[in-house]
PDB file of C-alpha atoms in Angstrom:
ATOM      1  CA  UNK A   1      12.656  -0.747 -25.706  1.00  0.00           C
ATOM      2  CA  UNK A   2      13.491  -0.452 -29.524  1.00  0.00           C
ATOM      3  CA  UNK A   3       9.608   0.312 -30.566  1.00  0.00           C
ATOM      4  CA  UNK A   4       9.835   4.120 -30.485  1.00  0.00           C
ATOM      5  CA  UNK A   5      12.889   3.366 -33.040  1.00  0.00           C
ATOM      6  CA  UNK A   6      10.813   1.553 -35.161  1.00  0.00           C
ATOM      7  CA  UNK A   7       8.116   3.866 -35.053  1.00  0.00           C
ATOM      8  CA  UNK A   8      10.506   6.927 -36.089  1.00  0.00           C
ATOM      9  CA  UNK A   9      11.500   4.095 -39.024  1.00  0.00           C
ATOM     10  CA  UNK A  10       8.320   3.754 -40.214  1.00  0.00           C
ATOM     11  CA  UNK A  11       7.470   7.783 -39.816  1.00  0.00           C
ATOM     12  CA  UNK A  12      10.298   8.437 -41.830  1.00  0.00           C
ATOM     13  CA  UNK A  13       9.976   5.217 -44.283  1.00  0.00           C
ATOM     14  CA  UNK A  14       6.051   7.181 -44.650  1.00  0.00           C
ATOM     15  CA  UNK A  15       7.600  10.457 -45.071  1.00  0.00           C
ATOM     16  CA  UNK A  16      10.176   9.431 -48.054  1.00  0.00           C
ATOM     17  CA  UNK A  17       7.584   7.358 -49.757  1.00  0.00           C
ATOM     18  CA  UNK A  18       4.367   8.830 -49.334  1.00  0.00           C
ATOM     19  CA  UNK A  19       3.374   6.044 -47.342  1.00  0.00           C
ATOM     20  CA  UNK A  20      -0.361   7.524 -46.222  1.00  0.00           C
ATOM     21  CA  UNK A  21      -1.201   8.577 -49.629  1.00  0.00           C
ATOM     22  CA  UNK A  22      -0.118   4.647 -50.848  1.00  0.00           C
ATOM     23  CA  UNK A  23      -1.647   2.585 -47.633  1.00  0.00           C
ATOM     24  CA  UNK A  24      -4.634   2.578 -46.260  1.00  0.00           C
ATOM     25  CA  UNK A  25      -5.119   3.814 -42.594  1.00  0.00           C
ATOM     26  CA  UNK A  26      -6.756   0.565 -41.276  1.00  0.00           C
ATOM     27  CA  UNK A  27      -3.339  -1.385 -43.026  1.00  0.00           C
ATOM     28  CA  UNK A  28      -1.111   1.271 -41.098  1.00  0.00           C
ATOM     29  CA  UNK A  29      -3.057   0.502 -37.873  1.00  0.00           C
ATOM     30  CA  UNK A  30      -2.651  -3.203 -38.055  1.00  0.00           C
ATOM     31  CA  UNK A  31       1.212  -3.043 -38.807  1.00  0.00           C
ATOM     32  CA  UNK A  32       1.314  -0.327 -35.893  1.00  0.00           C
ATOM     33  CA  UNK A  33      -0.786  -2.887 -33.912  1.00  0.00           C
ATOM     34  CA  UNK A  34       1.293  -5.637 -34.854  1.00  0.00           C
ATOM     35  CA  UNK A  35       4.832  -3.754 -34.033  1.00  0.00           C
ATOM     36  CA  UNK A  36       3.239  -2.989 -30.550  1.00  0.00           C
ATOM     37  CA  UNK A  37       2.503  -7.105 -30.200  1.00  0.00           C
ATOM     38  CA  UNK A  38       5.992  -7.901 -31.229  1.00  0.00           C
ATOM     39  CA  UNK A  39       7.797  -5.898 -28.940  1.00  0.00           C
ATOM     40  CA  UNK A  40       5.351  -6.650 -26.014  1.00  0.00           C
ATOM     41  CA  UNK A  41       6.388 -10.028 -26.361  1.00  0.00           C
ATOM     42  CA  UNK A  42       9.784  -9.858 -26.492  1.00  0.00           C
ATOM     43  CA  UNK A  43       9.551  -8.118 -23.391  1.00  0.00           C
ATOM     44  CA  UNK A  44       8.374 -10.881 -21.854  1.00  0.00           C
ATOM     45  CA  UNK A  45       9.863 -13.515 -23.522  1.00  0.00           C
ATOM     46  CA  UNK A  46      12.865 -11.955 -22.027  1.00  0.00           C
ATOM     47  CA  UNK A  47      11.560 -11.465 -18.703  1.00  0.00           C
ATOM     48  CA  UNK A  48      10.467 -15.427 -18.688  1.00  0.00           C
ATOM     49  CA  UNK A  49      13.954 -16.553 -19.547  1.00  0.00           C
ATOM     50  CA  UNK A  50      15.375 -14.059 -16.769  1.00  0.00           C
ATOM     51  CA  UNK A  51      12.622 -15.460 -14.470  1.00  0.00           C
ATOM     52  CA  UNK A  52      13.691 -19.348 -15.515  1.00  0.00           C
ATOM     53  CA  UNK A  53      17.300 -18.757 -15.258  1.00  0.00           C
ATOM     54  CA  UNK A  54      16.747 -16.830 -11.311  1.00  0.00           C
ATOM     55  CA  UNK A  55      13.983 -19.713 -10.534  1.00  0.00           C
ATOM     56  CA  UNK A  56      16.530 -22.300  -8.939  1.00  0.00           C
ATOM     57  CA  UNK A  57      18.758 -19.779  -6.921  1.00  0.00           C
ATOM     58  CA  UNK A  58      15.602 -18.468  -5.534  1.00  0.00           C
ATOM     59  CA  UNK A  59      13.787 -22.041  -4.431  1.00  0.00           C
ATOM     60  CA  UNK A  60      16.869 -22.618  -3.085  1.00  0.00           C
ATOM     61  CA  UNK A  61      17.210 -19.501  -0.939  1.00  0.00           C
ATOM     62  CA  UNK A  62      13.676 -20.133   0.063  1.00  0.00           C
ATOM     63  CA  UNK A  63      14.252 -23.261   1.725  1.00  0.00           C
ATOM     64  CA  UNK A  64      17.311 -22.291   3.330  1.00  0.00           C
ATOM     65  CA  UNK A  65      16.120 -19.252   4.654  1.00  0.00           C
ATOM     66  CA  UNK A  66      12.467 -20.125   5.670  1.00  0.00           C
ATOM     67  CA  UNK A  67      11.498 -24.048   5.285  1.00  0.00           C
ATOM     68  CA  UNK A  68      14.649 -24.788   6.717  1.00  0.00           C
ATOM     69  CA  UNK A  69      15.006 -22.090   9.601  1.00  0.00           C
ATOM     70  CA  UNK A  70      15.404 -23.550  12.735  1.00  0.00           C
ATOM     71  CA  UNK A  71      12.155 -22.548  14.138  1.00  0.00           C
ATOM     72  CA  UNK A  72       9.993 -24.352  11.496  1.00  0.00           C
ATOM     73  CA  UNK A  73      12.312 -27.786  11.259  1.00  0.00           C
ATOM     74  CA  UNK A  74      13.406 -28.038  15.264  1.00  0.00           C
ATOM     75  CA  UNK A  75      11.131 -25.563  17.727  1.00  0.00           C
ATOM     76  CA  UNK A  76      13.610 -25.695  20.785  1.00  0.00           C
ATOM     77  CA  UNK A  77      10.339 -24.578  22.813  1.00  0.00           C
ATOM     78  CA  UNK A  78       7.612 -26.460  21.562  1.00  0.00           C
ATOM     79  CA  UNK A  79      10.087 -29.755  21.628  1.00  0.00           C
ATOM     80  CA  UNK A  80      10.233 -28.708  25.185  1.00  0.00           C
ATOM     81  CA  UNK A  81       6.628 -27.821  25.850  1.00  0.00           C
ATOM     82  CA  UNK A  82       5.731 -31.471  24.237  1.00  0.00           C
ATOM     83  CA  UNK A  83       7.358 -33.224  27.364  1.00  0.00           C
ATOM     84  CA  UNK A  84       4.697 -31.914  29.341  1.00  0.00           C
ATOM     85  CA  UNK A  85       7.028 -31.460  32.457  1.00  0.00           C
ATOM     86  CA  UNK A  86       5.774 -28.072  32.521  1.00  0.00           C
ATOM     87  CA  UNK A  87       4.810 -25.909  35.711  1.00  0.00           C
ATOM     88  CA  UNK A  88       1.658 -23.526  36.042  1.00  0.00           C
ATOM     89  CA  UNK A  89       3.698 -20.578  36.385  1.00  0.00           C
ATOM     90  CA  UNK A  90       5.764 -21.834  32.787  1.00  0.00           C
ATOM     91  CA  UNK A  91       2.027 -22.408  30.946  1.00  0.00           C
ATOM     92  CA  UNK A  92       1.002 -19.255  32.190  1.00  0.00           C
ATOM     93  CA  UNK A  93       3.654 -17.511  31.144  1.00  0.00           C
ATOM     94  CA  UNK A  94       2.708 -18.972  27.386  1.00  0.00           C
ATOM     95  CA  UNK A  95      -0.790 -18.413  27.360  1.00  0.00           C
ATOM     96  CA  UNK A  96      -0.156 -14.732  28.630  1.00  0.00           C
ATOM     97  CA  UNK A  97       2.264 -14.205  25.389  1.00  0.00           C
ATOM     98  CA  UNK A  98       0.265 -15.871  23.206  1.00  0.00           C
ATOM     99  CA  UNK A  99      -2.555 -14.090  24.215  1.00  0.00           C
ATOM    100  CA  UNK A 100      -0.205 -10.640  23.704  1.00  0.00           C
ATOM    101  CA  UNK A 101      -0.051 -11.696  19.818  1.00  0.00           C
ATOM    102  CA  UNK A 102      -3.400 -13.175  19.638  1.00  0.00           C
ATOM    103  CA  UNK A 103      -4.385  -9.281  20.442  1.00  0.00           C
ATOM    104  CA  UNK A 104      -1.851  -7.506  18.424  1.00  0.00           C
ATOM    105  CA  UNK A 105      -2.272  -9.747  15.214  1.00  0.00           C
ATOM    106  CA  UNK A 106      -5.382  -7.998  14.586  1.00  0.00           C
ATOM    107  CA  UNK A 107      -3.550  -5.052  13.953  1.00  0.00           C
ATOM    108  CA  UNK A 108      -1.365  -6.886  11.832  1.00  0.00           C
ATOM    109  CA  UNK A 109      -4.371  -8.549   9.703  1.00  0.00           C
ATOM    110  CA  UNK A 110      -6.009  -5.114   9.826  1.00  0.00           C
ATOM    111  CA  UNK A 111      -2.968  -3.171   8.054  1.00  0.00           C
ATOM    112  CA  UNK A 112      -3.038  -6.378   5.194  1.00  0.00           C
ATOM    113  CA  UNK A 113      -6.447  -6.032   4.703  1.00  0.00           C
ATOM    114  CA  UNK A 114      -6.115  -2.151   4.245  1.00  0.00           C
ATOM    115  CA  UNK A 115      -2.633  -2.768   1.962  1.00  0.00           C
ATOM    116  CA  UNK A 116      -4.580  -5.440  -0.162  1.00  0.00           C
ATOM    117  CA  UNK A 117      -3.125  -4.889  -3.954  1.00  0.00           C
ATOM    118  CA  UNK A 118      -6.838  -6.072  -5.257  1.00  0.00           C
ATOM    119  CA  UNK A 119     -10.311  -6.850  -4.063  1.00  0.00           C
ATOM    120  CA  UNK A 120     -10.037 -10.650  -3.874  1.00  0.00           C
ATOM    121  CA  UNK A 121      -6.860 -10.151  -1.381  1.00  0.00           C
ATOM    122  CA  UNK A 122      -8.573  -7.863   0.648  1.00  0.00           C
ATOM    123  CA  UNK A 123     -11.380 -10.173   1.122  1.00  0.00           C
ATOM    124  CA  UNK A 124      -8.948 -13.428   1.719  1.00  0.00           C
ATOM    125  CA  UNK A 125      -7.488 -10.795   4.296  1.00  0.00           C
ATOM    126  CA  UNK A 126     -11.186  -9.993   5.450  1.00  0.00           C
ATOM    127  CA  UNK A 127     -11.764 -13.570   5.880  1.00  0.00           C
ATOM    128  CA  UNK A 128      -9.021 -14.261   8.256  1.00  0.00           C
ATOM    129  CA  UNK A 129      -9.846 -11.195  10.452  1.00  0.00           C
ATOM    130  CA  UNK A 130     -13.622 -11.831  10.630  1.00  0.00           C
ATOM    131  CA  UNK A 131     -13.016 -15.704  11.686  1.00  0.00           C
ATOM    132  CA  UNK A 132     -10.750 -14.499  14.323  1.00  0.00           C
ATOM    133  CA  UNK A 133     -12.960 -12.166  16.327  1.00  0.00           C
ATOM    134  CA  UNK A 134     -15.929 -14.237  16.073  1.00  0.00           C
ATOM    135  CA  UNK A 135     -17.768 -15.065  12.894  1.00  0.00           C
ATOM    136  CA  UNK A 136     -18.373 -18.552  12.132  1.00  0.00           C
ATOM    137  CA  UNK A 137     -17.388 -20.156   9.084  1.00  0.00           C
ATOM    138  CA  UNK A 138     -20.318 -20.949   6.951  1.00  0.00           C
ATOM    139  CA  UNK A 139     -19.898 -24.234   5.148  1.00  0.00           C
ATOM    140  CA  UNK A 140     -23.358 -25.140   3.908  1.00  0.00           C
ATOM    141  CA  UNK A 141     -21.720 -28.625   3.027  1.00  0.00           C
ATOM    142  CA  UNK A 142     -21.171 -29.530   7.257  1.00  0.00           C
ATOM    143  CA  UNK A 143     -23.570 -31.635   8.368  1.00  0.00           C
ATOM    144  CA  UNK A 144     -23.724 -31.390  12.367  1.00  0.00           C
ATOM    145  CA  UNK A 145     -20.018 -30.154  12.607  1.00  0.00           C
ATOM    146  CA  UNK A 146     -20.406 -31.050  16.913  1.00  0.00           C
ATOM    147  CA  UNK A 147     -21.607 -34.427  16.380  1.00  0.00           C
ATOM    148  CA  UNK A 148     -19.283 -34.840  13.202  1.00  0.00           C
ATOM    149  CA  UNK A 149     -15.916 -33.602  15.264  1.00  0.00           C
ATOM    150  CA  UNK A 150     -14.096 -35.767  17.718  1.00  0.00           C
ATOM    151  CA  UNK A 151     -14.580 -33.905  21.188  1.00  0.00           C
ATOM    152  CA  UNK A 152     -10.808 -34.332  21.845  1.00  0.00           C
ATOM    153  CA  UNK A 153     -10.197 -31.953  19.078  1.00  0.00           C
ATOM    154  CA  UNK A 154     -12.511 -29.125  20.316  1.00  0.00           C
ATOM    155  CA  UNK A 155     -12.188 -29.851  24.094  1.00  0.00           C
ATOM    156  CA  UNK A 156     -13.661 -27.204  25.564  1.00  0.00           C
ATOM    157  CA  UNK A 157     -15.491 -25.683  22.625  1.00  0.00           C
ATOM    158  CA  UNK A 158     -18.837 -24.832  21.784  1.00  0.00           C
ATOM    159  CA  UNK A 159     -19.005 -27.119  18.542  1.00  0.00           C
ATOM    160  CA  UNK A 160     -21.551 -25.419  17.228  1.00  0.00           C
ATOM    161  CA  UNK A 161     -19.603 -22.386  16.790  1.00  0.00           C
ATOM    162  CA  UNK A 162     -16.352 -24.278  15.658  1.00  0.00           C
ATOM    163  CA  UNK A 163     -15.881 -24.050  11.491  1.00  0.00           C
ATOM    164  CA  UNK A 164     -12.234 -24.657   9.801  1.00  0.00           C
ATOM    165  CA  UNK A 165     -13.834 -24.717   6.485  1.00  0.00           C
ATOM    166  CA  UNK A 166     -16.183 -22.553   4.566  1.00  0.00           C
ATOM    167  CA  UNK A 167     -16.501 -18.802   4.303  1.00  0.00           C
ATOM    168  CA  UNK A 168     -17.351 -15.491   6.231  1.00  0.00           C
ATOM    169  CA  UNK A 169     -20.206 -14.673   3.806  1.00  0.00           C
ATOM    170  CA  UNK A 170     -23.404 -14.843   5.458  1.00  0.00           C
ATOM    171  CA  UNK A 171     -21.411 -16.628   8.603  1.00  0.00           C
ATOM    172  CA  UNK A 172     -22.561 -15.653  12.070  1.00  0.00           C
ATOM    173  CA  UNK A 173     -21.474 -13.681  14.553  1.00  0.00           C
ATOM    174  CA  UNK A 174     -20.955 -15.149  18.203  1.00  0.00           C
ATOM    175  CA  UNK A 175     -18.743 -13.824  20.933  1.00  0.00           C
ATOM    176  CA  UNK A 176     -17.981 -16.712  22.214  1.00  0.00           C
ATOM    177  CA  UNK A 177     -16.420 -17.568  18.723  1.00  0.00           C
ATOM    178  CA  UNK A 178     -13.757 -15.179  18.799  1.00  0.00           C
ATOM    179  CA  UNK A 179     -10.489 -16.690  19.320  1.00  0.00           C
ATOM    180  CA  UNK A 180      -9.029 -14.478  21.776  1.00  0.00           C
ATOM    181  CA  UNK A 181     -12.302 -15.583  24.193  1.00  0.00           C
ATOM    182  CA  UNK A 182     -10.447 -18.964  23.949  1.00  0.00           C
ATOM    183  CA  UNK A 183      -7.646 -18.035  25.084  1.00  0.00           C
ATOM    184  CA  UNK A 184      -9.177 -16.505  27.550  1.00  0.00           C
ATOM    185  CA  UNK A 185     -10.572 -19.421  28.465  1.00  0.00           C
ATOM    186  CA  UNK A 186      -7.407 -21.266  29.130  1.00  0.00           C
ATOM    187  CA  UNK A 187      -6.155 -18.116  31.107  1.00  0.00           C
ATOM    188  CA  UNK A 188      -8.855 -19.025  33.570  1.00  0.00           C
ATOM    189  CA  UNK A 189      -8.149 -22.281  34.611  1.00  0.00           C
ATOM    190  CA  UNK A 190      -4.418 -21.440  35.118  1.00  0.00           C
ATOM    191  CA  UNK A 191      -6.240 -18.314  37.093  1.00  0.00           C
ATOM    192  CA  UNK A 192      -5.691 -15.998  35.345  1.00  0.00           C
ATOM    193  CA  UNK A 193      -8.301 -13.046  35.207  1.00  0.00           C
ATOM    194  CA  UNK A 194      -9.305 -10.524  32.442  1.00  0.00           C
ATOM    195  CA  UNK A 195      -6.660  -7.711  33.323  1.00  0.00           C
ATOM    196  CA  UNK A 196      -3.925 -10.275  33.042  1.00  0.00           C
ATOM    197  CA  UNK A 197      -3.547 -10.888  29.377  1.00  0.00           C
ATOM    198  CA  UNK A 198      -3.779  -9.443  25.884  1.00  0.00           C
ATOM    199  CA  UNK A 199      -2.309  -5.820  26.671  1.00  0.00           C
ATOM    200  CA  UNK A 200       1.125  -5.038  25.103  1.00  0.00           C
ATOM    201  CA  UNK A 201       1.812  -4.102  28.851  1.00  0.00           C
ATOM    202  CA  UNK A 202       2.062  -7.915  29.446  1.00  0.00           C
ATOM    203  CA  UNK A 203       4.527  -8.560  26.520  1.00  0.00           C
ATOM    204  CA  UNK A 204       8.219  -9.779  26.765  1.00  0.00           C
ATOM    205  CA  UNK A 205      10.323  -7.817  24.476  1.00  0.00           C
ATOM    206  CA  UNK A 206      11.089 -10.938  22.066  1.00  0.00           C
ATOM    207  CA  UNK A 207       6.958 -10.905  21.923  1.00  0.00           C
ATOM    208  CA  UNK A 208       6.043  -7.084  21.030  1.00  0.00           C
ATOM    209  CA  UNK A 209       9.335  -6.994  18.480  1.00  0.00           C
ATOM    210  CA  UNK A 210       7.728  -9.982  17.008  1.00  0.00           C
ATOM    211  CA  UNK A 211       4.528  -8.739  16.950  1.00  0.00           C
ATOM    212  CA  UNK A 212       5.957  -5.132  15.533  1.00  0.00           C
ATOM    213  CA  UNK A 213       7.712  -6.839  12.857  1.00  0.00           C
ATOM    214  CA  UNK A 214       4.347  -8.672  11.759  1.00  0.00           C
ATOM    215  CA  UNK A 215       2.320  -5.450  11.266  1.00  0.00           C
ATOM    216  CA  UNK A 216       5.344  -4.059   9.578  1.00  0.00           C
ATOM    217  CA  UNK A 217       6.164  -7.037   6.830  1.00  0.00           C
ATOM    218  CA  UNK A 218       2.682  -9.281   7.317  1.00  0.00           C
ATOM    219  CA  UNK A 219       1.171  -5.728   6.565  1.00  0.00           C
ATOM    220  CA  UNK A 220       3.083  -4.302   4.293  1.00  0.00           C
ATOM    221  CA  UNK A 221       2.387  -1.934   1.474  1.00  0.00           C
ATOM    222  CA  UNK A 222       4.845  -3.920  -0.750  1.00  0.00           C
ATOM    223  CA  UNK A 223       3.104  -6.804  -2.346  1.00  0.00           C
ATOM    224  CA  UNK A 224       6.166  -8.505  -2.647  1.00  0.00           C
ATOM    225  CA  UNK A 225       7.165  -8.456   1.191  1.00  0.00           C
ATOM    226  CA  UNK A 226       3.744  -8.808   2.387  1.00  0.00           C
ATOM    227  CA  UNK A 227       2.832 -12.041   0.147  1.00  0.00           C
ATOM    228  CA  UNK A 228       6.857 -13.195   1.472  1.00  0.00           C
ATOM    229  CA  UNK A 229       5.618 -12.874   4.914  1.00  0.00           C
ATOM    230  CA  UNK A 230       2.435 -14.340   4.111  1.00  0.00           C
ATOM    231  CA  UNK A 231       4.582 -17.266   3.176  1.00  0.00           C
ATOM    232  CA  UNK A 232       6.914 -17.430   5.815  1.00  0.00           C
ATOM    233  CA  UNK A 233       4.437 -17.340   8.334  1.00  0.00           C
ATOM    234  CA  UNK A 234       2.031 -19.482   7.217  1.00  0.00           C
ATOM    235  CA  UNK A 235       4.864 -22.358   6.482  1.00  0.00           C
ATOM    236  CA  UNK A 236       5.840 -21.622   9.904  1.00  0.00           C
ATOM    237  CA  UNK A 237       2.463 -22.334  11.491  1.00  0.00           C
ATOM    238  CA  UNK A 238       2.111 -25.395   8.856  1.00  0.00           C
ATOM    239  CA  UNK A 239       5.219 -26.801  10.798  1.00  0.00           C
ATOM    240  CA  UNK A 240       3.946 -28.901  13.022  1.00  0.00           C
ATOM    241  CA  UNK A 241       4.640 -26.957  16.458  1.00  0.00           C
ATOM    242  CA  UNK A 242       0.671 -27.116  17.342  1.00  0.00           C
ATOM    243  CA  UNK A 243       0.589 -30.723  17.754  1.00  0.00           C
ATOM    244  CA  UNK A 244       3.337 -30.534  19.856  1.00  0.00           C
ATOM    245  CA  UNK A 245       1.909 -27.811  22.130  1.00  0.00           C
ATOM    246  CA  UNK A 246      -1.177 -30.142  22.260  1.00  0.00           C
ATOM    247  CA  UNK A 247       0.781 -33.048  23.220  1.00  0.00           C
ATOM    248  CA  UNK A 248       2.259 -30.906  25.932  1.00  0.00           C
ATOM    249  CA  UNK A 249      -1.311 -29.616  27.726  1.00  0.00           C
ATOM    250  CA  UNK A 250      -2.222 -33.236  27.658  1.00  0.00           C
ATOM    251  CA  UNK A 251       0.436 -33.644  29.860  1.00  0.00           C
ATOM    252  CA  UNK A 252      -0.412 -30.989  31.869  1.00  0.00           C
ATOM    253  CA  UNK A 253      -3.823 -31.809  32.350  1.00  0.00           C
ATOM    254  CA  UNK A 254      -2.472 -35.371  33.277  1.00  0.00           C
ATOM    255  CA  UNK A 255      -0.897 -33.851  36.598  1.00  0.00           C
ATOM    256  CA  UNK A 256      -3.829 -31.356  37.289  1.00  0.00           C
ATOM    257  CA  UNK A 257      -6.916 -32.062  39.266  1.00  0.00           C
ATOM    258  CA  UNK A 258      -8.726 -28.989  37.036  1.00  0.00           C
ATOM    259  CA  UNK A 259      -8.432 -29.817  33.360  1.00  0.00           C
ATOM    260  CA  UNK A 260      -7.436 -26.704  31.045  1.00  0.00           C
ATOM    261  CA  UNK A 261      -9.394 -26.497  28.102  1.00  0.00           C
ATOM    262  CA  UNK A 262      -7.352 -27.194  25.127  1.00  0.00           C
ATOM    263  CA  UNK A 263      -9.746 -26.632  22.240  1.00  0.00           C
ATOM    264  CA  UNK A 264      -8.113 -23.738  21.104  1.00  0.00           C
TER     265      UNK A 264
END
């Protein structure tokens, strides 16, 4: 903040002295140079130590407010779901949600790929929206991914178009990849058809203001909020509360004389 004071300094300090006619012009850039250097790092010397002293209140907002938020330590529904005591009618009425957000989370990835602050986040973004409607990982280091996988873990899957790992460059497309086709896969065996899930129509209102709320923040043209969400989100899915649904359809299939896929 104090270099265009110590440029009028010097300006003057020249003007008194005659310092142009007594210094060379390179010398004048280099001490101009070096002025510019100084206060540049001031500047952020200050910002670190304003950065260091913030760091611990922060962390520990962060695990208050997300890693320790009731959904991510102790899902009161997936708990639930794990039990397996669950009727058709209660598993449909998940799979038709989930398939509500499945749909609408495009939208969501869509907006963060066009909101990307640089070219390597919109193609992390790109990645995560190609994978989900249907291009295959490519990870030239698999060898055999269906032989290599345990079927209980894609149960119901084509393994050959099953990749966690790898990239979207020069992946392949299949539509039988896409994840939504997975869901509704599991939508059929409950018997469920086509017209019955995916449309905002067939949201609860807890599952479009979620979904809203995603494109909004997820998507965001703030950086800052978008990489939070990013975050929050991703902790959230990190959680645990899969293998718990999982648990859950095992149960379910236990009881039923037509096995639901559970791949997905």
């Amino acid at each position: 903040r104090d270099l265009p004071v110590r440029l009028r300094c010097l300006s003057a300090q020249g003007r008194s002295s005659r310092l142009p006619a007594q210094m060379p012009a390179t010398r004048l850039l280099v001490l101009l140079l070096a002025l510019v250097a100084a206060s540049a790092f001031e500047q952020k010397l200050l910002i670190a130590r304003k950065t260091a002293a913030s760091w611990p209140g922060f962390a520990s907002k962060v695990n208050r407010v997300v890693l320790g938020h009731p959904v991510v330590t102790s899902n009161a529904y997936t708990k639930w779901f794990q039990e397996g005591a669950v009727s058709d009618a209660e598993a449909r009425d998940l799979i038709v949600q989930f398939s509500v957000f499945s749909n609408l989370f495009l939208e969501a990835q869509l907006a963060k790929v066009i909101n990307a602050g640089s070219r390597e986040e919109m193609r992390e973004g790109k990645e995560i929206l190609a994978n989900e409607l249907g291009v295959v990982y490519n990870n030239h280091h698999r060898h055999h991914p269906a032989r290599a996988r345990e079927p209980s873990l894609a149960d119901g899957l084509d393994h050959e178009i099953v990749a966690t790992e790898g990239t979207i460059e020069g992946g392949i497309f299949h539509f039988r990849a896409g994840h939504y086709e997975w869901l509704l896969d599991i939508g059929e065996a409950l018997g469920l058809g086509f017209d019955d899930m995916g449309k905002r129509r067939h949201g609860a209102p807890t599952t479009l203001h979620f979904c809203d709320a995603l494109r909004v923040i997820y998507g965001s043209e703030d950086p800052e909020t978008a990489l939070a969400a990013s975050f929050a989100v991703e902790n959230w899915a990190a959680a645990g509360f899969w293998d718990e649904l999982i648990e859950g359809w095992k149960g379910i299939n236990a009881k039923r004389d037509t096995r639901v896929p559970v791949g997905f």
